[in-house]
Structures are given as C-alpha cells and as structure tokens.
C-alpha cells in the first residue's frame, strides 16, 4: 500500500510482521476463550461471525488501530454530511438519503416527493389491472439490484405481475424478456442513469417497436423511464409524466433504493419496498453511530484488507446458502469491483494492491463445482458464507440439510484433514501413502459466516447496506475514490468504433488479432 505518513507506515509494517506468524484458526478458536465475543457482531436480524478468519485478537486490535489511523471517522463524517467525496466527478455520495439518512433539507424533500410519486404510480398501476407484465430494461446498477430483490421475494411475496428483466445487448435477452407477453398488457420500464447506455438503448428500441406493432400511437402509454437524464428520456419519446428522476449523487451500483426500484414497487407493492429501505436505513445508523471497534462494516472491511493485503488472497468467494438470493455474488461483483477495482489513489499515485476478485454461486451448487479448489487448490480463497436461519421453502428437511452443508463447509475449510487422519481411515494398502497425501486437506482457510434470522425485505436491506459500507471503508483505507468508474469507458469507445466500421464496411486501424476478428464477422455476415 502506498502510504505517506510515518505513523501509518509503522502500523502497516507491524501488521506485515503479524501476518508472518504461523497461526492456526482452529488453535485460535481453542486458545481464545472469548473469541466469539470479539469476533461476532449483530445488528437486528443480521449476525456476522468472523471467528473463522485467520486473525488473532492481537491482530484484530492492530487492524482496528490501522483503520482508525486512515482517518476513517473523518471520512465517514464527510460521507454522511454530503460532502463531494466523489471528487473526480465533483459529486456527493448520498444513497443513504434515499433511506432517509443524511442529506440536506432540499435533498430530503426531493427524495420524499419522488417516493410519493413512485408510490402513487405503483398503486395506480396495481389497482387499474391494465397490465399483467412488466419488463425492466437496464444493465449494471440499473439491473442487478432490482433483479436480486425481485428474485429474493418472487417465491414468498405476493407478486401481482410477470416481472422480467432484459439487460444484455445480445438480442436473446430482449427476446426472452418479451417472449409470450401481450403488448396490450405489458409495461416497459427503461432504467438508465445516463440514458446513453448502448445495451439499454437497443433493448428499449426493440421493446418500443414491439409495443408499436400492436398499439401504434398508443405505444408511449406503456413506456416508463427512470433516469438522471430527463432530456434523454424525452428525446426517446417517453411521456414526461412517466419519467422518474434520480440524482447524480446516487451512483448506479448504489441506486436500487431510488426510483430504479420502481418495477419492484409496482410488482410487489410499496410496503415491501419500504421495508427494504428501512432495513438499509438501520444499517446506515449502525455504521454512522457505532464506534469503529464495534462496527460491522468496519470489521468486514478490515478483515478483507487483512486477507487481501497481508495474507495475499486475490479473491473473495461469496456463497449464499439461499437460492432466493443466488444473484448476490453478481450484485456484489459490481458493487465491490466497480467501486474499488482501481490502482490510482486520490492523489493520482499508484496505491498498490486493492479490491480482490469477487465471485461465487449459490450453495450447495458450488460444492459440486469449485469447492474442490476452495479446499485443496492453490491458494484457495476466503469465503463469505451467507445463510438464512428460517426456512421459506416450506420444506424444513431440505432447509436443515442446506444449512448443515453451509456450516460443514466453513468447518472443513478451517479444520482441514491431516495425512495421519486419512491414513487411519484408509489403512495400509496399494499406494496408500500417495493417496493419503492427495486426500489431505490443508485447512486453515478463512471464512466469515453471515446469518439472517429470516429472508425479509428488511434483512436483505441490512445485508446490502452492510456490503455498501464495507466497500466505502475499504476505499478509505486504500485511499481511492470508490464512486467513479473510469475503467469501463475505454472498451465502450472501442466497441462503438468497431461497430461503426462493421456497419459502414470501413477498415479501422487495429492490431492483427482484432482486425482478423472483425474480418471473420464481416465475412460471416456476407455469407449468411
Ligand atoms: O458501464 C458501467 C456503468 O456505467 C455502471 O456504472 C452502471 O451501473 C451501468 O453502466 C449502467 O449505466 P446506466 O444506468 O447509465 O445505463
């Protein structure tokens, strides 16, 4: 990490020294009798158990001191005060204001009136009975959050609409979303903060044509836009009264709480959405008001820093043992990697190692795919296990098996299995020594287990806000701006140039490999 101040450097060096200690999680668990007291934090329905991390109490104390010395409290105060901490874009970062925390009076007023408008609109659509389907078109932050929440409650809440999503520019995405729907009964909601995103534009155009083919001049009545670029939506011919704004101080990946959640409001009703906001809001208060040493997002962030910067793990696996939130790894991929996947700090200098790769899949599916690597591969990865204690499937015996698997995996990662244990099991025989070696589990692999008492809109709000604030804390420690995303721009520009070349048949200047790929495509078009 690129650190200027001497006292911070000393703290960092001390942590590097601690990382060289040859510790075993299982020994720490036995030796530190108060380990659970110090490594478990709870807020409402969410309990996070960090005790299976490769962190001693001594290290934890040093990590907390290091985080505090990064001026974390000052940055947290700036965040909640609405200072323009997204300095490369000269914007405040106020997604918490969407949950009624922080923001100036005028921000609060804007949020309140937008929420009222959304609720009224949602209630009208629900009452009218004119629509039976909703197609939500958007990508990245304009897709992942609403999709995660929709999937979380599809099976358990009272959903009145066939709610579908189209995100990819691949024509298969909008085809799937519209398949079998009746344009007369379908509401299309186009969600794009910028209203310039290529994928969303093409999908929206396709959907509009689909509406027009059946409804003619009335197609616009079935079109709604959610955007921070009102003019862009007007130019797209969305009726003004069907445009829902949000603001530049809401980052795309932090926007599910805004009018971006309109499709959720309509499909599930405003009260579910309200509970979702309340859950997040309670986590905001926890993050804002709890001292650093008892603060859930801070704890999660410093453990992540420890694993990334000191134990050199380059990835973090997120495994929800809840099919209903199987989209969580994809959501967190954007939240964490688009926020902190950077290498230049706030002073424009290389900052060193930052955000790990975030990846994962639902448990137990992952167990039959990549868990082999987690247990015996090199070097493995820390895991966030997420489990919901209360069953919502109506099949308690499945639920018990699901959670048994979750708890067993974290135990197995920690304990491993020695060669001696294996030899005892397999006994002396053909190639027993080699086989025993292969059947050995190194163990000592770190994990956190987060449990939600129940999967409710409130607890999901808690969980997402926890990760949001964790990302903020890590950004402060790495001294980067977590709220811009310049890294996505270059590819967009090149794609638009290449598309133009393909369409006009002009030859651009490219490397040999790219030129050949373009040529292959152009030829395949000629032959089709
Ligand atoms: O390309 C990245 C990105 O800008 C994300 O940050 C954003 O969530 C996504 O594209 C969609 O952007 P928009 O909401 O402006 O269509």
Coordinates of C-alpha atoms and ligand atoms in Angstrom, one line a residue:
X1 CA 0.0 0.0 0.0
X2 CA 1.3 3.4 -0.9
X3 CA 1.4 5.2 2.5
X4 CA 2.9 8.6 3.1
X5 CA 2.6 9.2 6.8
X6 CA 5.2 7.7 9.1
X7 CA 2.9 6.6 11.9
X8 CA 0.7 4.8 9.4
X9 CA 3.7 3.2 7.8
X10 CA 4.7 1.8 11.2
X11 CA 1.3 0.4 11.8
X12 CA 1.3 -1.2 8.4
X13 CA 4.8 -2.7 9.0
X14 CA 3.6 -4.1 12.3
X15 CA 0.7 -5.8 10.5
X16 CA 3.0 -7.2 7.9
X17 CA 5.0 -8.7 10.8
X18 CA 1.9 -10.2 12.4
X19 CA 1.0 -11.8 9.1
X20 CA 4.2 -13.8 9.2
X21 CA 3.1 -15.5 12.5
X22 CA 2.4 -19.1 11.9
X23 CA -1.2 -19.3 13.3
X24 CA -3.9 -21.8 13.0
X25 CA -7.6 -20.7 13.1
X26 CA -8.5 -23.8 14.9
X27 CA -5.9 -23.2 17.6
X28 CA -7.0 -19.6 18.0
X29 CA -10.6 -20.8 18.4
X30 CA -9.5 -23.0 21.3
X31 CA -6.9 -20.7 22.9
X32 CA -9.0 -17.5 22.8
X33 CA -11.8 -18.3 25.2
X34 CA -13.6 -15.0 24.4
X35 CA -13.1 -15.3 20.6
X36 CA -16.8 -15.4 19.8
X37 CA -17.4 -12.3 21.9
X38 CA -14.8 -10.4 20.0
X39 CA -15.4 -11.7 16.5
X40 CA -19.2 -11.8 16.3
X41 CA -21.3 -8.7 15.7
X42 CA -25.0 -8.4 15.3
X43 CA -27.3 -5.8 14.1
X44 CA -31.0 -6.6 14.1
X45 CA -31.6 -9.8 12.1
X46 CA -28.1 -10.0 10.8
X47 CA -25.3 -11.8 12.7
X48 CA -21.7 -11.9 11.3
X49 CA -19.3 -14.4 12.7
X50 CA -15.7 -13.5 11.8
X51 CA -14.2 -16.0 14.3
X52 CA -13.1 -18.4 11.5
X53 CA -10.8 -15.8 10.0
X54 CA -7.1 -16.2 10.3
X55 CA -6.9 -13.3 12.7
X56 CA -5.8 -13.3 16.3
X57 CA -7.2 -10.9 18.8
X58 CA -3.9 -9.1 18.8
X59 CA -4.0 -8.7 15.0
X60 CA -7.6 -7.6 15.1
X61 CA -6.7 -4.8 17.6
X62 CA -3.8 -3.7 15.3
X63 CA -6.1 -3.7 12.3
X64 CA -8.6 -1.6 14.0
X65 CA -5.9 0.9 15.0
X66 CA -4.7 0.9 11.5
X67 CA -8.2 1.6 10.1
X68 CA -8.7 4.4 12.6
X69 CA -5.3 6.0 11.6
X70 CA -6.6 6.1 8.0
X71 CA -8.9 8.9 9.2
X72 CA -11.9 6.6 8.8
X73 CA -14.0 8.6 11.2
X74 CA -13.4 11.8 9.3
X75 CA -14.2 10.2 6.0
X76 CA -17.4 8.7 7.5
X77 CA -18.5 12.1 8.7
X78 CA -17.8 13.6 5.2
X79 CA -19.9 10.8 3.6
X80 CA -22.9 11.4 5.8
X81 CA -22.5 15.2 5.6
X82 CA -23.0 15.0 1.8
X83 CA -19.5 16.4 1.0
X84 CA -18.4 15.8 -2.6
X85 CA -16.2 12.8 -1.8
X86 CA -16.6 11.6 -5.4
X87 CA -14.1 14.2 -6.3
X88 CA -13.3 13.1 -9.8
X89 CA -16.9 13.7 -10.8
X90 CA -17.4 16.5 -8.2
X91 CA -20.4 14.7 -6.7
X92 CA -21.7 13.9 -3.2
X93 CA -22.4 10.3 -2.4
X94 CA -25.8 10.2 -0.8
X95 CA -27.5 6.9 -1.4
X96 CA -28.3 6.8 2.3
X97 CA -30.5 9.8 1.8
X98 CA -32.8 7.5 -0.2
X99 CA -33.2 5.6 3.1
X100 CA -33.9 8.8 5.0
X101 CA -30.4 9.1 6.4
X102 CA -28.3 12.3 5.8
X103 CA -28.6 14.8 3.1
X104 CA -29.6 18.5 3.1
X105 CA -33.2 19.6 3.5
X106 CA -33.6 20.0 -0.2
X107 CA -32.2 16.5 -0.8
X108 CA -34.6 15.1 1.8
X109 CA -37.5 17.0 0.2
X110 CA -36.6 15.7 -3.3
X111 CA -36.4 12.1 -2.0
X112 CA -39.7 12.4 -0.2
X113 CA -41.6 13.8 -3.1
X114 CA -40.1 11.3 -5.6
X115 CA -41.0 8.4 -3.3
X116 CA -44.6 9.7 -3.0
X117 CA -44.8 9.9 -6.8
X118 CA -43.5 6.4 -7.2
X119 CA -45.9 5.0 -4.6
X120 CA -48.9 6.7 -6.2
X121 CA -47.8 5.5 -9.7
X122 CA -47.3 2.0 -8.4
X123 CA -50.6 1.9 -6.5
X124 CA -52.4 3.1 -9.6
X125 CA -50.9 0.5 -11.8
X126 CA -51.7 -2.2 -9.3
X127 CA -55.3 -1.0 -8.9
X128 CA -56.0 -0.4 -12.6
X129 CA -55.5 -4.0 -13.6
X130 CA -54.5 -2.8 -17.1
X131 CA -51.1 -4.6 -17.1
X132 CA -50.2 -8.1 -16.2
X133 CA -46.5 -8.0 -17.0
X134 CA -43.5 -5.6 -16.5
X135 CA -40.3 -5.7 -18.5
X136 CA -37.5 -3.9 -16.7
X137 CA -34.8 -2.9 -19.1
X138 CA -31.4 -1.8 -17.8
X139 CA -27.9 -3.0 -17.2
X140 CA -25.2 -3.0 -14.4
X141 CA -26.5 -0.9 -11.5
X142 CA -29.8 -0.4 -13.3
X143 CA -30.4 -4.1 -13.4
X144 CA -28.5 -6.1 -10.7
X145 CA -30.1 -4.6 -7.6
X146 CA -33.7 -4.8 -8.8
X147 CA -33.1 -8.3 -10.1
X148 CA -31.6 -9.5 -6.8
X149 CA -34.5 -8.2 -4.8
X150 CA -37.1 -9.5 -7.3
X151 CA -35.7 -13.0 -7.2
X152 CA -35.4 -12.9 -3.4
X153 CA -39.1 -12.5 -3.0
X154 CA -40.7 -13.9 -6.1
X155 CA -41.5 -17.2 -4.3
X156 CA -42.6 -15.8 -1.0
X157 CA -44.2 -12.4 -1.5
X158 CA -47.5 -11.5 -3.2
X159 CA -46.3 -10.6 -6.7
X160 CA -49.0 -9.4 -9.0
X161 CA -47.1 -9.2 -12.3
X162 CA -44.9 -11.3 -14.5
X163 CA -41.8 -9.3 -13.8
X164 CA -39.0 -9.8 -16.3
X165 CA -35.6 -8.2 -17.0
X166 CA -33.6 -7.5 -20.1
X167 CA -30.0 -6.4 -19.7
X168 CA -27.7 -7.9 -22.3
X169 CA -27.1 -6.3 -25.7
X170 CA -27.4 -9.9 -27.0
X171 CA -30.7 -10.0 -28.8
X172 CA -31.5 -13.2 -26.9
X173 CA -32.0 -11.1 -23.7
X174 CA -34.9 -8.9 -25.0
X175 CA -36.3 -11.9 -26.9
X176 CA -36.5 -13.9 -23.7
X177 CA -38.0 -10.9 -21.8
X178 CA -40.8 -10.3 -24.3
X179 CA -41.4 -13.9 -25.2
X180 CA -45.1 -14.8 -24.9
X181 CA -46.1 -11.4 -23.5
X182 CA -49.0 -9.4 -24.8
X183 CA -48.0 -5.8 -25.7
X184 CA -51.5 -4.6 -24.6
X185 CA -50.9 -5.9 -21.1
X186 CA -47.2 -5.1 -20.8
X187 CA -45.5 -2.1 -19.1
X188 CA -41.9 -1.4 -20.3
X189 CA -39.7 0.3 -17.7
X190 CA -36.4 1.7 -19.1
X191 CA -33.9 2.3 -16.4
X192 CA -30.7 4.1 -17.1
X193 CA -29.0 6.8 -15.1
X194 CA -27.3 8.2 -18.1
X195 CA -29.9 7.2 -20.7
X196 CA -27.0 6.8 -23.1
X197 CA -26.1 3.1 -22.4
X198 CA -25.9 1.2 -25.6
X199 CA -27.4 -2.0 -24.3
X200 CA -30.3 -0.3 -22.7
X201 CA -31.0 1.9 -25.8
X202 CA -31.0 -1.0 -28.2
X203 CA -33.2 -3.1 -25.9
X204 CA -35.6 -0.2 -25.3
X205 CA -35.8 0.5 -29.0
X206 CA -36.6 -3.2 -29.7
X207 CA -39.3 -3.2 -26.9
X208 CA -40.8 0.1 -28.2
X209 CA -41.1 -1.4 -31.7
X210 CA -42.7 -4.5 -30.2
X211 CA -45.2 -2.2 -28.4
X212 CA -45.8 -0.1 -31.5
X213 CA -46.5 -3.1 -33.7
X214 CA -49.6 -3.8 -31.7
X215 CA -50.5 -0.4 -30.1
X216 CA -49.5 2.1 -32.8
X217 CA -49.5 5.6 -31.5
X218 CA -50.5 4.4 -28.0
X219 CA -47.2 2.6 -27.5
X220 CA -45.8 5.5 -25.4
X221 CA -48.5 4.9 -22.8
X222 CA -46.8 1.6 -22.0
X223 CA -43.4 3.2 -21.6
X224 CA -41.8 4.5 -18.4
X225 CA -38.3 5.8 -17.9
X226 CA -36.2 6.0 -14.8
X227 CA -33.2 8.3 -15.3
X228 CA -31.0 11.1 -14.1
X229 CA -31.1 12.4 -17.7
X230 CA -34.7 13.6 -18.2
X231 CA -34.0 15.1 -21.6
X232 CA -32.6 11.8 -22.9
X233 CA -35.9 10.1 -21.9
X234 CA -37.9 12.9 -23.5
X235 CA -35.9 12.5 -26.7
X236 CA -36.7 8.8 -26.6
X237 CA -40.4 9.9 -26.6
X238 CA -41.2 8.8 -23.1
X239 CA -44.2 10.8 -21.9
X240 CA -42.9 13.4 -19.4
X241 CA -45.4 12.3 -16.7
X242 CA -43.9 8.8 -17.0
X243 CA -40.3 9.8 -16.3
X244 CA -39.0 9.2 -12.8
X245 CA -35.8 11.1 -12.0
X246 CA -32.9 10.3 -9.7
X247 CA -29.9 12.3 -9.0
X248 CA -26.2 12.5 -9.8
X249 CA -25.4 11.8 -6.1
X250 CA -26.8 8.3 -6.5
X251 CA -24.2 6.0 -8.0
X252 CA -25.6 3.4 -10.5
X253 CA -24.4 0.5 -8.3
X254 CA -26.0 2.2 -5.2
X255 CA -29.3 3.0 -6.9
X256 CA -31.6 0.1 -6.1
X257 CA -33.0 2.3 -3.3
X258 CA -34.1 5.1 -5.7
X259 CA -36.7 5.2 -8.5
X260 CA -34.6 2.4 -10.1
X261 CA -36.6 0.2 -7.8
X262 CA -39.9 1.3 -9.5
X263 CA -40.5 -2.1 -11.1
X264 CA -40.2 -3.7 -7.6
X265 CA -42.6 -1.1 -6.1
X266 CA -45.2 -2.0 -8.8
X267 CA -44.7 -5.7 -8.8
X268 CA -44.5 -6.2 -5.0
X269 CA -46.2 -3.1 -3.7
X270 CA -44.8 -0.1 -2.0
X271 CA -44.8 -1.6 1.5
X272 CA -42.3 -4.4 0.6
X273 CA -40.0 -1.7 -0.9
X274 CA -40.5 0.5 2.2
X275 CA -39.3 -2.4 4.4
X276 CA -36.3 -2.9 2.2
X277 CA -35.4 0.8 2.7
X278 CA -35.9 0.6 6.4
X279 CA -33.6 -2.4 6.7
X280 CA -30.8 -0.5 4.9
X281 CA -31.5 2.6 6.9
X282 CA -30.9 0.8 10.2
X283 CA -27.6 -0.4 8.9
X284 CA -26.7 3.2 7.9
X285 CA -27.4 4.2 11.5
X286 CA -25.2 1.4 12.8
X287 CA -22.4 2.3 10.5
X288 CA -22.7 6.0 11.3
X289 CA -23.1 5.8 15.1
X290 CA -21.2 2.7 16.3
X291 CA -17.6 3.2 17.4
X292 CA -15.2 1.7 14.9
X293 CA -14.3 -1.2 17.1
X294 CA -17.9 -2.4 17.2
X295 CA -18.9 -1.5 13.7
X296 CA -20.0 -4.3 11.4
X297 CA -19.0 -2.7 8.0
X298 CA -15.6 -1.7 9.5
X299 CA -15.0 -5.2 10.8
X300 CA -15.9 -6.7 7.5
X301 CA -13.7 -4.2 5.6
X302 CA -10.6 -4.7 7.8
X303 CA -10.8 -8.5 7.6
X304 CA -11.0 -8.1 3.8
X305 CA -7.9 -5.8 3.9
X306 CA -6.1 -8.4 6.0
X307 CA -6.9 -11.2 3.6
X308 CA -6.0 -9.1 0.5
X309 CA -3.0 -7.0 1.6
X310 CA -1.4 -9.1 4.3
X311 CA -2.3 -12.8 3.5
X312 CA -2.2 -12.1 -0.2
X313 CA -5.5 -13.7 -1.2
X314 CA -6.5 -12.3 -4.6
X315 CA -10.2 -13.2 -4.5
X316 CA -13.2 -13.5 -2.2
X317 CA -15.9 -16.1 -2.8
X318 CA -19.4 -15.2 -1.8
X319 CA -21.6 -18.2 -1.3
X320 CA -25.3 -17.6 -0.4
X321 CA -26.8 -20.7 1.0
X322 CA -30.2 -19.4 -0.1
X323 CA -31.3 -20.0 -3.6
X324 CA -33.5 -16.9 -3.4
X325 CA -30.5 -14.6 -3.1
X326 CA -28.4 -16.5 -5.7
X327 CA -27.9 -13.3 -7.6
X328 CA -25.9 -11.8 -4.6
X329 CA -22.4 -12.7 -6.0
X330 CA -23.2 -10.9 -9.3
X331 CA -24.6 -7.9 -7.5
X332 CA -21.5 -7.7 -5.2
X333 CA -19.2 -8.2 -8.2
X334 CA -20.3 -4.8 -9.5
X335 CA -20.6 -3.2 -6.1
X336 CA -17.1 -4.1 -5.0
X337 CA -15.1 -4.4 -8.2
X338 CA -16.5 -1.4 -10.0
X339 CA -16.1 0.6 -6.8
X340 CA -12.7 -0.5 -5.7
X341 CA -11.1 -2.2 -8.7
X342 CA -8.6 0.6 -9.0
X343 CA -4.9 1.3 -8.6
X344 CA -4.5 5.0 -8.6
X345 CA -5.2 6.8 -5.3
X346 CA -6.9 10.2 -4.6
X347 CA -3.6 11.9 -5.2
X348 CA -3.1 10.3 -8.6
X349 CA -0.4 7.9 -7.4
X350 CA -0.3 4.1 -7.7
X351 CA -1.8 2.8 -4.5
X352 CA -0.8 -0.9 -4.6
X353 CA -3.0 -3.9 -4.1
X354 CA -6.7 -3.2 -3.9
X355 CA -10.0 -5.0 -4.4
X356 CA -10.0 -8.8 -4.7
X357 CA -11.9 -10.6 -7.4
X358 CA -15.5 -11.2 -6.1
X359 CA -17.0 -14.4 -7.3
X360 CA -19.3 -17.2 -6.2
X361 CA -22.5 -19.1 -6.7
X362 CA -25.3 -20.4 -4.5
X363 CA -24.6 -23.2 -2.1
X364 CA -24.9 -26.1 -2.4
X365 CA -24.4 -25.9 -6.2
X366 CA -20.9 -24.5 -5.8
X367 CA -19.9 -27.5 -3.7
X368 CA -20.3 -29.7 -6.8
X369 CA -18.3 -27.3 -8.9
X370 CA -15.5 -25.2 -7.5
X371 CA -15.3 -26.2 -3.8
X372 CA -12.6 -28.7 -4.7
X373 CA -10.4 -25.7 -5.5
X374 CA -11.5 -23.9 -2.3
X375 CA -10.5 -26.9 -0.2
X376 CA -7.4 -28.2 -2.0
X377 CA -6.5 -25.7 -4.7
X378 CA -3.8 -23.1 -4.5
X379 CA -4.1 -20.8 -2.8
X380 CA -7.8 -21.0 -2.2
X381 CA -9.9 -18.0 -1.2
X382 CA -11.6 -16.6 1.8
X383 CA -15.3 -17.2 1.7
X384 CA -18.3 -15.2 2.9
X385 CA -21.0 -17.8 3.7
X386 CA -24.5 -16.3 3.9
X387 CA -27.2 -18.4 5.4
X388 CA -30.9 -17.7 6.3
X389 CA -31.9 -19.4 9.5
X390 CA -35.6 -19.6 8.9
X391 CA -36.9 -21.8 6.1
X392 CA -39.1 -20.1 3.5
X393 CA -39.4 -23.1 1.1
X394 CA -42.0 -24.9 3.1
X395 CA -39.6 -27.9 3.2
X396 CA -37.9 -27.8 6.6
X397 CA -36.0 -31.0 6.0
X398 CA -34.4 -29.5 2.8
X399 CA -33.6 -26.4 4.8
X400 CA -31.8 -28.3 7.6
X401 CA -29.7 -30.1 5.0
X402 CA -28.9 -26.9 3.3
X403 CA -27.7 -25.2 6.5
X404 CA -25.8 -28.3 7.6
X405 CA -23.9 -28.1 4.4
X406 CA -23.1 -24.5 4.9
X407 CA -21.9 -24.9 8.4
X408 CA -19.9 -28.0 7.5
X409 CA -18.1 -26.2 4.7
X410 CA -16.7 -23.5 6.9
X411 CA -15.7 -26.0 9.5
X412 CA -14.0 -28.2 6.9
X413 CA -12.1 -25.2 5.4
X414 CA -10.9 -24.3 8.9
X415 CA -10.0 -27.8 10.2
X416 CA -8.8 -29.5 7.1
X417 CA -7.8 -33.1 7.4
X418 CA -4.3 -34.3 8.2
X419 CA -2.5 -37.1 6.4
X420 CA -2.5 -39.1 9.6
X421 CA -6.2 -38.9 9.8
X422 CA -6.5 -40.1 6.2
X423 CA -4.1 -43.0 6.8
X424 CA -6.1 -44.1 9.8
X425 CA -9.2 -44.2 7.6
X426 CA -7.7 -45.9 4.5
X427 CA -5.2 -48.1 6.3
X428 CA -2.1 -49.6 4.6
X429 CA -2.6 -50.7 1.1
X430 CA -1.9 -50.0 -2.5
X431 CA -0.3 -46.6 -3.0
X432 CA -1.7 -45.6 0.4
X433 CA 0.9 -43.0 1.1
X434 CA 0.3 -41.2 -2.2
X435 CA -3.4 -41.5 -1.9
X436 CA -3.3 -40.2 1.7
X437 CA -1.3 -37.2 0.6
X438 CA -3.9 -36.5 -2.1
X439 CA -6.8 -36.9 0.3
X440 CA -5.2 -34.4 2.8
X441 CA -6.9 -31.1 3.3
X442 CA -4.6 -28.2 4.3
X443 CA -7.3 -26.4 6.2
X444 CA -6.7 -23.1 7.9
X445 CA -8.7 -21.4 5.2
X446 CA -10.6 -18.4 6.4
X447 CA -14.3 -17.7 6.2
X448 CA -17.0 -15.4 7.6
X449 CA -20.5 -16.7 8.2
X450 CA -23.3 -14.2 8.0
X451 CA -26.7 -15.4 9.1
X452 CA -30.0 -13.6 8.6
X453 CA -32.7 -14.7 11.0
X454 CA -35.2 -14.6 8.1
X455 CA -35.0 -13.5 4.5
X456 CA -37.2 -10.4 4.5
X457 CA -37.0 -7.2 2.6
X458 CA -35.8 -5.6 5.9
X459 CA -33.0 -8.2 6.4
X460 CA -31.9 -8.0 2.7
X461 CA -31.8 -4.2 3.0
X462 CA -29.5 -4.7 6.0
X463 CA -27.2 -7.1 4.1
X464 CA -26.8 -5.0 1.0
X465 CA -26.1 -1.8 3.1
X466 CA -23.6 -3.7 5.1
X467 CA -21.6 -4.5 1.9
X468 CA -22.1 -1.0 0.6
X469 CA -20.5 0.5 3.7
X470 CA -17.7 -2.2 3.7
X471 CA -16.8 -1.0 0.2
X472 CA -16.7 2.6 1.4
X473 CA -14.4 1.7 4.4
X474 CA -12.0 -0.3 2.1
X475 CA -11.9 2.6 -0.3
X476 CA -10.9 4.9 2.5
X477 CA -8.1 2.6 3.6
X478 CA -6.8 2.1 0.1
X479 CA -7.2 5.9 -0.4
X480 CA -9.2 5.5 -3.6
X481 CA -12.4 7.1 -4.9
X482 CA -14.9 4.2 -4.7
X483 CA -17.6 6.2 -6.6
X484 CA -16.3 6.7 -10.1
X485 CA -15.7 4.0 -12.8
X486 CA -13.4 5.3 -15.5
X487 CA -12.2 1.8 -16.2
X488 CA -15.4 0.9 -18.1
X489 CA -15.0 3.7 -20.6
X490 CA -12.2 2.6 -23.0
X491 CA -13.9 -0.6 -24.1
X492 CA -17.2 1.2 -24.7
X493 CA -15.5 3.7 -27.0
X494 CA -13.6 1.0 -28.9
X495 CA -16.8 -1.1 -29.3
X496 CA -18.6 1.9 -30.8
X497 CA -15.7 2.5 -33.3
X498 CA -15.7 -1.2 -34.3
X499 CA -19.4 -1.3 -34.7
X500 CA -19.3 1.7 -37.0
X501 CA -16.6 0.1 -39.1
X502 CA -18.6 -3.1 -39.3
X503 CA -21.7 -1.2 -40.4
X504 CA -20.0 1.1 -42.9
X505 CA -17.5 -1.5 -44.2
X506 CA -14.6 0.8 -43.5
X507 CA -11.3 -0.6 -42.2
X508 CA -10.1 0.9 -39.0
X509 CA -6.6 0.8 -37.6
X510 CA -6.3 -2.3 -35.3
X511 CA -3.7 -4.8 -34.3
X512 CA -3.6 -8.0 -36.4
X513 CA -5.7 -10.1 -34.0
X514 CA -8.6 -7.6 -33.7
X515 CA -8.6 -6.9 -37.5
X516 CA -8.9 -10.7 -38.1
X517 CA -11.8 -11.0 -35.7
X518 CA -13.6 -8.1 -37.4
X519 CA -12.9 -9.7 -40.8
X520 CA -14.3 -13.0 -39.6
X521 CA -17.5 -11.4 -38.5
X522 CA -17.9 -9.3 -41.7
X523 CA -17.4 -12.4 -43.8
X524 CA -19.9 -14.4 -41.8
X525 CA -22.4 -11.7 -42.3
X526 CA -21.8 -11.7 -46.1
X527 CA -22.3 -15.5 -46.2
X528 CA -25.4 -15.6 -44.1
Ligands
LIG1 O1 -20.7 0.7 -17.7 C1 -20.8 0.8 -16.3 C2 -22.0 1.6 -15.9 O2 -21.8 2.9 -16.1 C3 -22.4 1.3 -14.5 O3 -21.7 2.0 -13.6 C4 -23.8 1.5 -14.5 O4 -24.4 0.9 -13.4 C5 -24.2 0.8 -15.8 O5 -23.1 1.1 -16.7 C6 -25.5 1.3 -16.4 O6 -25.5 2.7 -16.6 P1 -26.8 3.5 -16.8 O7 -27.7 3.3 -15.6 O8 -26.4 4.9 -17.1 O9 -27.5 2.9 -18.1

